[in-house]
PDB file of C-alpha atoms in Angstrom:
ATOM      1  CA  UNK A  22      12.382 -10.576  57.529  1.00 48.00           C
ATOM      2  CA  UNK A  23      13.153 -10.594  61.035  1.00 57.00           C
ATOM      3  CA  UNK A  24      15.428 -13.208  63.157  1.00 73.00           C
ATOM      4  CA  UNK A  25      12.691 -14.753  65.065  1.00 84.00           C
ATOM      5  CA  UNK A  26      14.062 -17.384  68.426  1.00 88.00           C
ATOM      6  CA  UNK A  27      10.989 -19.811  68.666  1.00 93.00           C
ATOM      7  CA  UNK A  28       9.677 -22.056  71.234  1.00 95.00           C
ATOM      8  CA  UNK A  29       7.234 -24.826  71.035  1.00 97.00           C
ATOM      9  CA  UNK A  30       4.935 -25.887  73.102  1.00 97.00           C
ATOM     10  CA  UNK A  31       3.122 -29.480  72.671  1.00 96.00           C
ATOM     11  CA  UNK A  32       2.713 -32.496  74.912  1.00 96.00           C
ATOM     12  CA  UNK A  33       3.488 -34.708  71.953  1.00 95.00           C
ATOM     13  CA  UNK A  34       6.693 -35.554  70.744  1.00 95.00           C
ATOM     14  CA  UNK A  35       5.858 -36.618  66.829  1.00 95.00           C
ATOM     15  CA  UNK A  36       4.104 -32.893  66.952  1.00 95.00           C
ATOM     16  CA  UNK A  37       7.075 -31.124  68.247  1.00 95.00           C
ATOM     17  CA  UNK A  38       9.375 -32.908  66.318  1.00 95.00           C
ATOM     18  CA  UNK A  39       7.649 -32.226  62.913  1.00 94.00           C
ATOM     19  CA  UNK A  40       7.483 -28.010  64.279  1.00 95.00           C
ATOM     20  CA  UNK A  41      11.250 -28.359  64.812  1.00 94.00           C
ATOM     21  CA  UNK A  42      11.760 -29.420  61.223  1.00 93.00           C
ATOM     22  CA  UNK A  43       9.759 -27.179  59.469  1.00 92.00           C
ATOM     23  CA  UNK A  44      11.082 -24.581  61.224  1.00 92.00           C
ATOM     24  CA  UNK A  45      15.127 -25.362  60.425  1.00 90.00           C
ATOM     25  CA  UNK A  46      13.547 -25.356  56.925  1.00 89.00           C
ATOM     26  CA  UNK A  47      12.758 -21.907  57.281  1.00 89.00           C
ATOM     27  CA  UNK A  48      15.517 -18.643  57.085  1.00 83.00           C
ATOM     28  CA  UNK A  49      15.067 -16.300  59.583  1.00 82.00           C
ATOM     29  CA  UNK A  50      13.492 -18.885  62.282  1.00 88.00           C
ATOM     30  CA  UNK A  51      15.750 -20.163  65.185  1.00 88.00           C
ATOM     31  CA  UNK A  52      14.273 -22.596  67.559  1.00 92.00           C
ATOM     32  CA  UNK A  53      14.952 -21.954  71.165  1.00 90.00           C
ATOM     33  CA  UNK A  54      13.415 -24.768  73.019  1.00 93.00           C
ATOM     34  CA  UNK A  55      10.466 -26.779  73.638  1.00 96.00           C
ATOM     35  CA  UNK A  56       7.960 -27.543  76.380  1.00 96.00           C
ATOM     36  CA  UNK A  57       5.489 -30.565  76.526  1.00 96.00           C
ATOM     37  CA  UNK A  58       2.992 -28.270  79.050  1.00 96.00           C
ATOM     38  CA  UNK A  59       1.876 -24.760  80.120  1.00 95.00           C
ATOM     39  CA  UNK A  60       4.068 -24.748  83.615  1.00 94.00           C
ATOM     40  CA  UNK A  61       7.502 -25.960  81.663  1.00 95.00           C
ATOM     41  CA  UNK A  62       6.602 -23.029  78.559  1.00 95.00           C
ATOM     42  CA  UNK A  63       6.657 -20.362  81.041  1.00 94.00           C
ATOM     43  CA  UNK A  64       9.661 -20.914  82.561  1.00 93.00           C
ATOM     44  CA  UNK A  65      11.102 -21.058  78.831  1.00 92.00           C
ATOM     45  CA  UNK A  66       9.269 -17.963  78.723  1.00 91.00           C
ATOM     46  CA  UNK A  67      10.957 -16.164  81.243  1.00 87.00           C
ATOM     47  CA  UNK A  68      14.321 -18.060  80.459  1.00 86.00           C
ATOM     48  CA  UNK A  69      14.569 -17.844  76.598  1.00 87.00           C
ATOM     49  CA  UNK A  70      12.660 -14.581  75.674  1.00 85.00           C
ATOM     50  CA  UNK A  71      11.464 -15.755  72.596  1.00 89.00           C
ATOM     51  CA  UNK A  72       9.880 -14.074  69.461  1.00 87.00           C
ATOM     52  CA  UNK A  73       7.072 -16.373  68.852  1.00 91.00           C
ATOM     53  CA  UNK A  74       5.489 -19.211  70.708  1.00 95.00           C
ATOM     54  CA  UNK A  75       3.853 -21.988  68.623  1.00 96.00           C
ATOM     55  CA  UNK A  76       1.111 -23.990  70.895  1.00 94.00           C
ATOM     56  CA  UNK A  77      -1.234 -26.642  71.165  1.00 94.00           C
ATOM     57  CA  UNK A  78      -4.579 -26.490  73.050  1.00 92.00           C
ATOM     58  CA  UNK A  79      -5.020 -29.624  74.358  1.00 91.00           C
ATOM     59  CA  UNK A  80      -2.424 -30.723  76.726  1.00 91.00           C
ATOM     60  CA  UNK A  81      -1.898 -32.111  80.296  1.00 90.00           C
ATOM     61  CA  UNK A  82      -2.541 -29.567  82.624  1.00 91.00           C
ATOM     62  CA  UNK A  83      -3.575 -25.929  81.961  1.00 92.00           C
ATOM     63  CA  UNK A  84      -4.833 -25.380  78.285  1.00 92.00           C
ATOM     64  CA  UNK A  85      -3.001 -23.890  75.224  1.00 91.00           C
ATOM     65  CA  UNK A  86      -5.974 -21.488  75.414  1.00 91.00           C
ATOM     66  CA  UNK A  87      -5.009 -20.385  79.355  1.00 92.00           C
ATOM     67  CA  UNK A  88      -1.372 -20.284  78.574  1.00 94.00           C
ATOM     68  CA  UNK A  89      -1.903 -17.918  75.723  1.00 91.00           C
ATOM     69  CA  UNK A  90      -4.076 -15.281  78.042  1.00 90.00           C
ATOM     70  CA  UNK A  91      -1.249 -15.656  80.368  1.00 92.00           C
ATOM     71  CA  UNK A  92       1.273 -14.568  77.866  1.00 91.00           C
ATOM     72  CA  UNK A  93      -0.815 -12.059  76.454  1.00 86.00           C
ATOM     73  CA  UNK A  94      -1.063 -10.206  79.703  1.00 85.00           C
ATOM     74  CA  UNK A  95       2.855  -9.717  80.326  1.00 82.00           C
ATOM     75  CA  UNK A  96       3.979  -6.182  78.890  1.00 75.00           C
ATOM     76  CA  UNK A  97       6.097  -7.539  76.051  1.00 78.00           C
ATOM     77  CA  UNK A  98       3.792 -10.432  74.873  1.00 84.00           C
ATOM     78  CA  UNK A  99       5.584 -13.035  72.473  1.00 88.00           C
ATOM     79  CA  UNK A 100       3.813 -13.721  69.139  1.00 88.00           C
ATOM     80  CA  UNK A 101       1.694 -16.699  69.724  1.00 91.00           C
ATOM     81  CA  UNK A 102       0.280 -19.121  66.567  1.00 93.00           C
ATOM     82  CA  UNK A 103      -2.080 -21.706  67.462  1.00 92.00           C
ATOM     83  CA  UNK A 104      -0.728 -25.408  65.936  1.00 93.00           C
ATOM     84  CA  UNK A 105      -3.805 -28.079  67.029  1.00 90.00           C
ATOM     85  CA  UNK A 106      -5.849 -30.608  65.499  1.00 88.00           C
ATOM     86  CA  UNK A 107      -8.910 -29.102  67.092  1.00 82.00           C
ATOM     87  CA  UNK A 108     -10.646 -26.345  64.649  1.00 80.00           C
ATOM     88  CA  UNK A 109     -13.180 -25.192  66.518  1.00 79.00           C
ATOM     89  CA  UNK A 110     -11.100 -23.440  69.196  1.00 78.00           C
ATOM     90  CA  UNK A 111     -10.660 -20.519  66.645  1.00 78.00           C
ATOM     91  CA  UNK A 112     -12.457 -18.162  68.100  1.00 75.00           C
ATOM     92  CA  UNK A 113     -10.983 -18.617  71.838  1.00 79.00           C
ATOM     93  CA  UNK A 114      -8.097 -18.560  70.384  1.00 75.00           C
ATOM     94  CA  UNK A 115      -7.960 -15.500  68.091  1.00 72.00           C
ATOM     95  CA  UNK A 116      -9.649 -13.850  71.701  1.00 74.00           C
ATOM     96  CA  UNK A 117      -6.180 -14.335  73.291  1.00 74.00           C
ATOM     97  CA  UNK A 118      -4.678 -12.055  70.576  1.00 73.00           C
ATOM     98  CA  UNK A 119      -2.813 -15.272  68.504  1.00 81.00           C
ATOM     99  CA  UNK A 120      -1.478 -14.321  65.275  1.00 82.00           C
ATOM    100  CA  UNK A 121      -2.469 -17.614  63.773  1.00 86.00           C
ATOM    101  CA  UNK A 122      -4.308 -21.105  64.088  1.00 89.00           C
ATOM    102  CA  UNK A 123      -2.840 -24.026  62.088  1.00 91.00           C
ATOM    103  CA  UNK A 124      -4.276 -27.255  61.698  1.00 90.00           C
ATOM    104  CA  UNK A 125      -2.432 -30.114  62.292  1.00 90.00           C
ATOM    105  CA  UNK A 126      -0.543 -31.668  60.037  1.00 91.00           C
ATOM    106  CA  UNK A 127       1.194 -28.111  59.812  1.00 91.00           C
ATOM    107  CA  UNK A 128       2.674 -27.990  56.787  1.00 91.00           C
ATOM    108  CA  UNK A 129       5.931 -25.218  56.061  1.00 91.00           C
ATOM    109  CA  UNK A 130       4.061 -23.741  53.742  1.00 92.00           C
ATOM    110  CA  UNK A 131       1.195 -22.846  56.037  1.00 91.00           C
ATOM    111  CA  UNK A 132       3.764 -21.932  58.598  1.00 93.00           C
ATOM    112  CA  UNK A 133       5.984 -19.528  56.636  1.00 92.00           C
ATOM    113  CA  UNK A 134       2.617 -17.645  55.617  1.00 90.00           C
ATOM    114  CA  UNK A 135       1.757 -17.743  59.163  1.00 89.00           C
ATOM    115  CA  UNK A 136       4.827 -16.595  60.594  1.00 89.00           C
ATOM    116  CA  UNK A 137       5.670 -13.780  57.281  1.00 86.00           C
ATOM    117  CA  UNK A 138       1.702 -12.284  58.076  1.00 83.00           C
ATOM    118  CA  UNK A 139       2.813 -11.387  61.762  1.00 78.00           C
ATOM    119  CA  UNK A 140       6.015  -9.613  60.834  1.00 74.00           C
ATOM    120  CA  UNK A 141       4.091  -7.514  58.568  1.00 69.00           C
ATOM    121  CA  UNK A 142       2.650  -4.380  60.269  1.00 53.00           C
ATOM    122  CA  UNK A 143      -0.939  -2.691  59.207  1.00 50.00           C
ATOM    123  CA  UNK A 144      -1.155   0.879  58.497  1.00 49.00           C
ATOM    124  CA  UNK A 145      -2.099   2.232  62.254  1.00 49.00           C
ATOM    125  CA  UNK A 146       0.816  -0.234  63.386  1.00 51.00           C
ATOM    126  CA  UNK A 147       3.721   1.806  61.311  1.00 50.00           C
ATOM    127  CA  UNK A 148       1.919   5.024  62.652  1.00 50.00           C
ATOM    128  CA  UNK A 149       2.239   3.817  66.093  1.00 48.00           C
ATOM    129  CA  UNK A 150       5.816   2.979  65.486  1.00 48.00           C
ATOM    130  CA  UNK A 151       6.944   6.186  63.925  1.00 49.00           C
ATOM    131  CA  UNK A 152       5.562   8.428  66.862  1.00 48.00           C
ATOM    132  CA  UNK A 153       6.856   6.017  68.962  1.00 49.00           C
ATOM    133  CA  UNK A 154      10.551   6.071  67.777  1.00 46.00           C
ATOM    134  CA  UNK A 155      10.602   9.659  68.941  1.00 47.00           C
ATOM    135  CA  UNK A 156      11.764  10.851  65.335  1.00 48.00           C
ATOM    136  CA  UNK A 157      12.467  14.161  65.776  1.00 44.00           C
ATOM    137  CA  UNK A 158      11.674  14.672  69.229  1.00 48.00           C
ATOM    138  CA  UNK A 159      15.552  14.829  71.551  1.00 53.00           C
ATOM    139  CA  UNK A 160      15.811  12.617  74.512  1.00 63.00           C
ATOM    140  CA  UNK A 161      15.578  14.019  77.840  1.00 79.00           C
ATOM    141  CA  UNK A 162      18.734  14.851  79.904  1.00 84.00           C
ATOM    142  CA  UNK A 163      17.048  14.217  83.333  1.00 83.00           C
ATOM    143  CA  UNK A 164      14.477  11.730  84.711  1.00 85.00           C
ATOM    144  CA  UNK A 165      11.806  12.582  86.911  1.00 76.00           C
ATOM    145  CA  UNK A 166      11.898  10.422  90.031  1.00 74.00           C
ATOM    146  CA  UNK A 167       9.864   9.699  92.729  1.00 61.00           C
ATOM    147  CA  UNK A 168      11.697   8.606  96.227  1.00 60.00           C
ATOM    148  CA  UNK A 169      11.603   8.721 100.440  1.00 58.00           C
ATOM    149  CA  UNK A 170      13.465  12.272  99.455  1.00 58.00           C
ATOM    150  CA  UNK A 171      10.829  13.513  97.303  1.00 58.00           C
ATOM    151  CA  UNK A 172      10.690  14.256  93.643  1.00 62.00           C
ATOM    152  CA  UNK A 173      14.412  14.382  91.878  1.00 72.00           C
ATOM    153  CA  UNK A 174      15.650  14.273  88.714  1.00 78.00           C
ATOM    154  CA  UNK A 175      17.838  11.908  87.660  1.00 85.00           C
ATOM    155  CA  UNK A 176      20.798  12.477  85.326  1.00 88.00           C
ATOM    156  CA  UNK A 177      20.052   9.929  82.982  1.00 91.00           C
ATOM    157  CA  UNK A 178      24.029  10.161  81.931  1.00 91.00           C
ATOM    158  CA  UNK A 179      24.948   8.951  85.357  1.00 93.00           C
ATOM    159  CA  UNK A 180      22.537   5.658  84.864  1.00 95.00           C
ATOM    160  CA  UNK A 181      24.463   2.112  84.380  1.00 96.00           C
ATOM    161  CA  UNK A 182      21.405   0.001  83.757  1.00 96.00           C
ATOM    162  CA  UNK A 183      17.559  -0.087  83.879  1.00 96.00           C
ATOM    163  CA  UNK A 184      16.121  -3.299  85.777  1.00 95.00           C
ATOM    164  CA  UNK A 185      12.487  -3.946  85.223  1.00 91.00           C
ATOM    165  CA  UNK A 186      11.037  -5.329  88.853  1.00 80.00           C
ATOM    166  CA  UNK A 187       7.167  -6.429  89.053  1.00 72.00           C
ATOM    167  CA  UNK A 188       5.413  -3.081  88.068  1.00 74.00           C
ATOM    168  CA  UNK A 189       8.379  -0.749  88.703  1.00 83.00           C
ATOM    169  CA  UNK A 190      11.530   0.266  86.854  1.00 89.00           C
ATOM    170  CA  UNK A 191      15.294   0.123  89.229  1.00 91.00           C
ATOM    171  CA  UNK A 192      17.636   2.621  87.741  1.00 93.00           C
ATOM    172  CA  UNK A 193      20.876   1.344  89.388  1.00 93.00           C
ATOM    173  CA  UNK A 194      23.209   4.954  89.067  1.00 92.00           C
ATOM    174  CA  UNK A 195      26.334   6.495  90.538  1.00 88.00           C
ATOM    175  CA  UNK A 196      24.518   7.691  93.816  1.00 85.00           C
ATOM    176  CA  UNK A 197      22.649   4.101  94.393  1.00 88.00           C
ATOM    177  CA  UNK A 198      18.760   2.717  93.165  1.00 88.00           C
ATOM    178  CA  UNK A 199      16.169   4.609  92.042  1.00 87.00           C
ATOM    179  CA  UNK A 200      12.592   3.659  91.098  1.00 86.00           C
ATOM    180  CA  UNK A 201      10.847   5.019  88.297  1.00 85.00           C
ATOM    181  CA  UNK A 202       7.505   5.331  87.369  1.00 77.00           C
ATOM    182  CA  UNK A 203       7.621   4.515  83.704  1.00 83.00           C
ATOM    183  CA  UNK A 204       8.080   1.347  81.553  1.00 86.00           C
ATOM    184  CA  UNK A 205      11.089  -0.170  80.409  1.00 89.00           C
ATOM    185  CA  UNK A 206       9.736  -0.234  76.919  1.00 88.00           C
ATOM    186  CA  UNK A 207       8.805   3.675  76.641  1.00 87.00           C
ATOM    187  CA  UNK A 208      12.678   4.561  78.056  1.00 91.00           C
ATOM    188  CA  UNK A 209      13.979   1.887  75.648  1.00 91.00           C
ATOM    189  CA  UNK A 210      12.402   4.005  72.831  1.00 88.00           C
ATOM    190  CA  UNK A 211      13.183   7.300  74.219  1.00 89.00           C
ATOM    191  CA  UNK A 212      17.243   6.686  74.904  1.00 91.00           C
ATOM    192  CA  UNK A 213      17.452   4.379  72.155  1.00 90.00           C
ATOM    193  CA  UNK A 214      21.002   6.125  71.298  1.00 89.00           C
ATOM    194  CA  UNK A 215      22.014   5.161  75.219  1.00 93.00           C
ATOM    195  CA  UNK A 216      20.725   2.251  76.403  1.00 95.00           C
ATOM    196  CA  UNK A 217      20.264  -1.455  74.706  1.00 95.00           C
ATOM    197  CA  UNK A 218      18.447  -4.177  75.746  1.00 95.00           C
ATOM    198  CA  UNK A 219      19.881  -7.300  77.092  1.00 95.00           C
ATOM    199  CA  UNK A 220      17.376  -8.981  78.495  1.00 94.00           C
ATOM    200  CA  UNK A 221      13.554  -8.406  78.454  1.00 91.00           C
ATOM    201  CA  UNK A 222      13.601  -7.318  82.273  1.00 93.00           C
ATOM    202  CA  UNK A 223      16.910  -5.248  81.458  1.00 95.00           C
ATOM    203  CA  UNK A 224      18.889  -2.467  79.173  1.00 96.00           C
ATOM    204  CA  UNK A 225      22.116  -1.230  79.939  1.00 97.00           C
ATOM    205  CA  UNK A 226      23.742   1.851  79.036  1.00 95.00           C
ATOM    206  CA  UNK A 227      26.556   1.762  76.114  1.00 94.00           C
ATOM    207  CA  UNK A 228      28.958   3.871  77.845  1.00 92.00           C
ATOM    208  CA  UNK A 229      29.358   1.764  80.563  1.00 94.00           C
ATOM    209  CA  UNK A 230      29.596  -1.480  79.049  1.00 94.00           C
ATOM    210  CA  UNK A 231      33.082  -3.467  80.045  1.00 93.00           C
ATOM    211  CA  UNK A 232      32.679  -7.013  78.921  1.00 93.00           C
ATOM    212  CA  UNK A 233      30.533 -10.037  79.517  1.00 94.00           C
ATOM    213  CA  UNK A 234      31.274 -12.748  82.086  1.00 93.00           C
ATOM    214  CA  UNK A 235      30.115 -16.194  81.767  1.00 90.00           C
ATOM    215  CA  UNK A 236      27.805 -17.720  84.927  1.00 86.00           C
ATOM    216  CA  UNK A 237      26.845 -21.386  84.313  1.00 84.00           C
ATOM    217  CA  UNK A 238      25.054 -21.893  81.022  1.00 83.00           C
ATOM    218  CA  UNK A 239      24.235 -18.283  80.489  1.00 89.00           C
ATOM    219  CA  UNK A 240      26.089 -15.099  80.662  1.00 94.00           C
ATOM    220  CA  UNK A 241      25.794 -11.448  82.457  1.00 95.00           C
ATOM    221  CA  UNK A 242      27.012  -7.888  80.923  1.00 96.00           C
ATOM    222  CA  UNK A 243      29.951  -6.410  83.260  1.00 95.00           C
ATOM    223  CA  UNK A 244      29.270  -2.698  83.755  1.00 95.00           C
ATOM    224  CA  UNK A 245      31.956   0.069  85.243  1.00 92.00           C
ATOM    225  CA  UNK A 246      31.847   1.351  88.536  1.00 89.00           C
ATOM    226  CA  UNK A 247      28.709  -1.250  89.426  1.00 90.00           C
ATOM    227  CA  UNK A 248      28.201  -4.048  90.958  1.00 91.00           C
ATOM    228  CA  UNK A 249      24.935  -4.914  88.893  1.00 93.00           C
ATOM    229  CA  UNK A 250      25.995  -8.000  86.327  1.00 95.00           C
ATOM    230  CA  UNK A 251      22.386  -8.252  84.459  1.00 95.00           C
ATOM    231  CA  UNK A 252      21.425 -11.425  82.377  1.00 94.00           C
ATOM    232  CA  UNK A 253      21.884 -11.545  78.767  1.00 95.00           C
ATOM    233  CA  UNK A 254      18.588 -13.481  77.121  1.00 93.00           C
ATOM    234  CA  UNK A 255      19.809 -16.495  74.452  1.00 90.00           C
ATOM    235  CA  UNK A 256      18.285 -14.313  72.124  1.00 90.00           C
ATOM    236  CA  UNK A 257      19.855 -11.171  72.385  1.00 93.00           C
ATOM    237  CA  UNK A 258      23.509 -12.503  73.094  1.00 93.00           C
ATOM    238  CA  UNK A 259      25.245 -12.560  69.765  1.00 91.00           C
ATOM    239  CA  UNK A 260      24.363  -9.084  69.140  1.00 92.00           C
ATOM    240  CA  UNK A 261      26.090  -7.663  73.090  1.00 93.00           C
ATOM    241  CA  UNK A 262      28.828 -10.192  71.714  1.00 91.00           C
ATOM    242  CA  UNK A 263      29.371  -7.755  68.851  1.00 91.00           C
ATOM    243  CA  UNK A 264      28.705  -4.430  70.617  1.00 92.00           C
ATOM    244  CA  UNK A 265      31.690  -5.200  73.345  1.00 90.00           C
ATOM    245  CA  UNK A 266      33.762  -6.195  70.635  1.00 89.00           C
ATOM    246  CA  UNK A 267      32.958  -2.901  68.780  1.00 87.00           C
ATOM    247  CA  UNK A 268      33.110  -1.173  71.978  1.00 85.00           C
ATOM    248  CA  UNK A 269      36.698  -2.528  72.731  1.00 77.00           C
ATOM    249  CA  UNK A 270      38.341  -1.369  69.777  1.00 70.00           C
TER     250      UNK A 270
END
């Protein structure tokens, strides 16, 4: 199974207490944070990266329900299970594409099934996933790239990083910025043997990797011959930790 970093989200602290334990009961679960509303769990969102949200419904402010929709609509959509002492918000729930809805008291049982059913992926789901992968299909050399010049093709060799921005993709290169009309997730899976992700707004390629630099509580990947220092997520960190060390031998 899968390391999975977890956030909770619940206005009430007996609720998010009793999440936290069952989850360091688990293997495989890490708990990133919590958040007692909506506003506070998306800026965990967007600070933590996690796996899998687990929300309530009913809390001050915006709903569970609207928070979910929310999530659901960003491009790499956490895993969401529904953890409320309300049952007959199912439906609305299951609407906002949540892998599960618990009923309070959760117990660990319910929540390992819970959280073991969405790592498991249906028969159209592996399909997806092996034409995605790109088996057998090489990795362009050049990217297509639309700028104030015209088209151009950019060496992807000569990229240091890929920064996701709104609805565009900033390849930051050895002749400046480029924007590119394609999704950070598609050129993750495409130049999978190149680039690794640090962040979920960023990937970086390998060959340029020189180190990683602490800035306040979090910490940046140093990159040769740039000036770009992107953000490594909580998540992803011990595994960059390895790579550079790997990388520096």
């Amino acid at each position: 199974m899968t390391e999975l970093g977890v956030l909770i989200v619940d206005d009430e602290p007996l609720a998010r207490a009793r999440l936290a334990r069952q989850l360091e009961a688990l293997d495989h679960c890490t708990l990133l944070g919590e958040a007692v509303d909506a506003q506070t769990a998306l800026a965990q969102v967007e600070a933590l990266d996690p796996d899998l949200v687990l929300l309530d419904i009913e809390m001050p402010g915006e709903s569970g329900l609207a928070l979910a929709e929310t999530l659901s609509a960003r491009e790499h959509p956490p895993a969401m299970i529904f953890c409320t002492a309300h049952d007959e918000f199912a439906l609305p729930a299951f609407a906002t594409a949540a892998a599960g809805y618990l009923l309070k008291p959760v117990s660990r049982e319910q929540l390992s099934a819970a959280i073991e059913k969405l790592q498991r992926l249906s028969k159209p789901q592996r399909r997806l996933a092996t034409v995605d992968s790109g088996q057998g299909s090489p990795s362009r050399r050049q990217i297509k790239a639309v700028s104030r010049r015209g088209v151009e093709l950019l060496e992807v060799g000569t990229i240091r990083c890929l920064i996701a921005d709104s609805k565009y993709v900033v390849a930051h290169h050895e002749g400046g910025e480029t924007i590119l009309d394609e999704s950070l997730k598609d050129l993750e899976q495409e130049f999978a043997d190149t680039f690794v992700r640090v962040h979920r707004n960023a990937l970086v390629s390998r060959r340029y990797i020189a180190g990683l630099s602490r800035d306040g509580g979090s910490y940046r990947v140093l990159l040769k011959d740039s000036g770009e220092r992107p953000q490594v997520s909580r998540r992803l960190l011990p595994e960059i930790r390895q790579l550079v060390e790997e990388l520096g031998r």
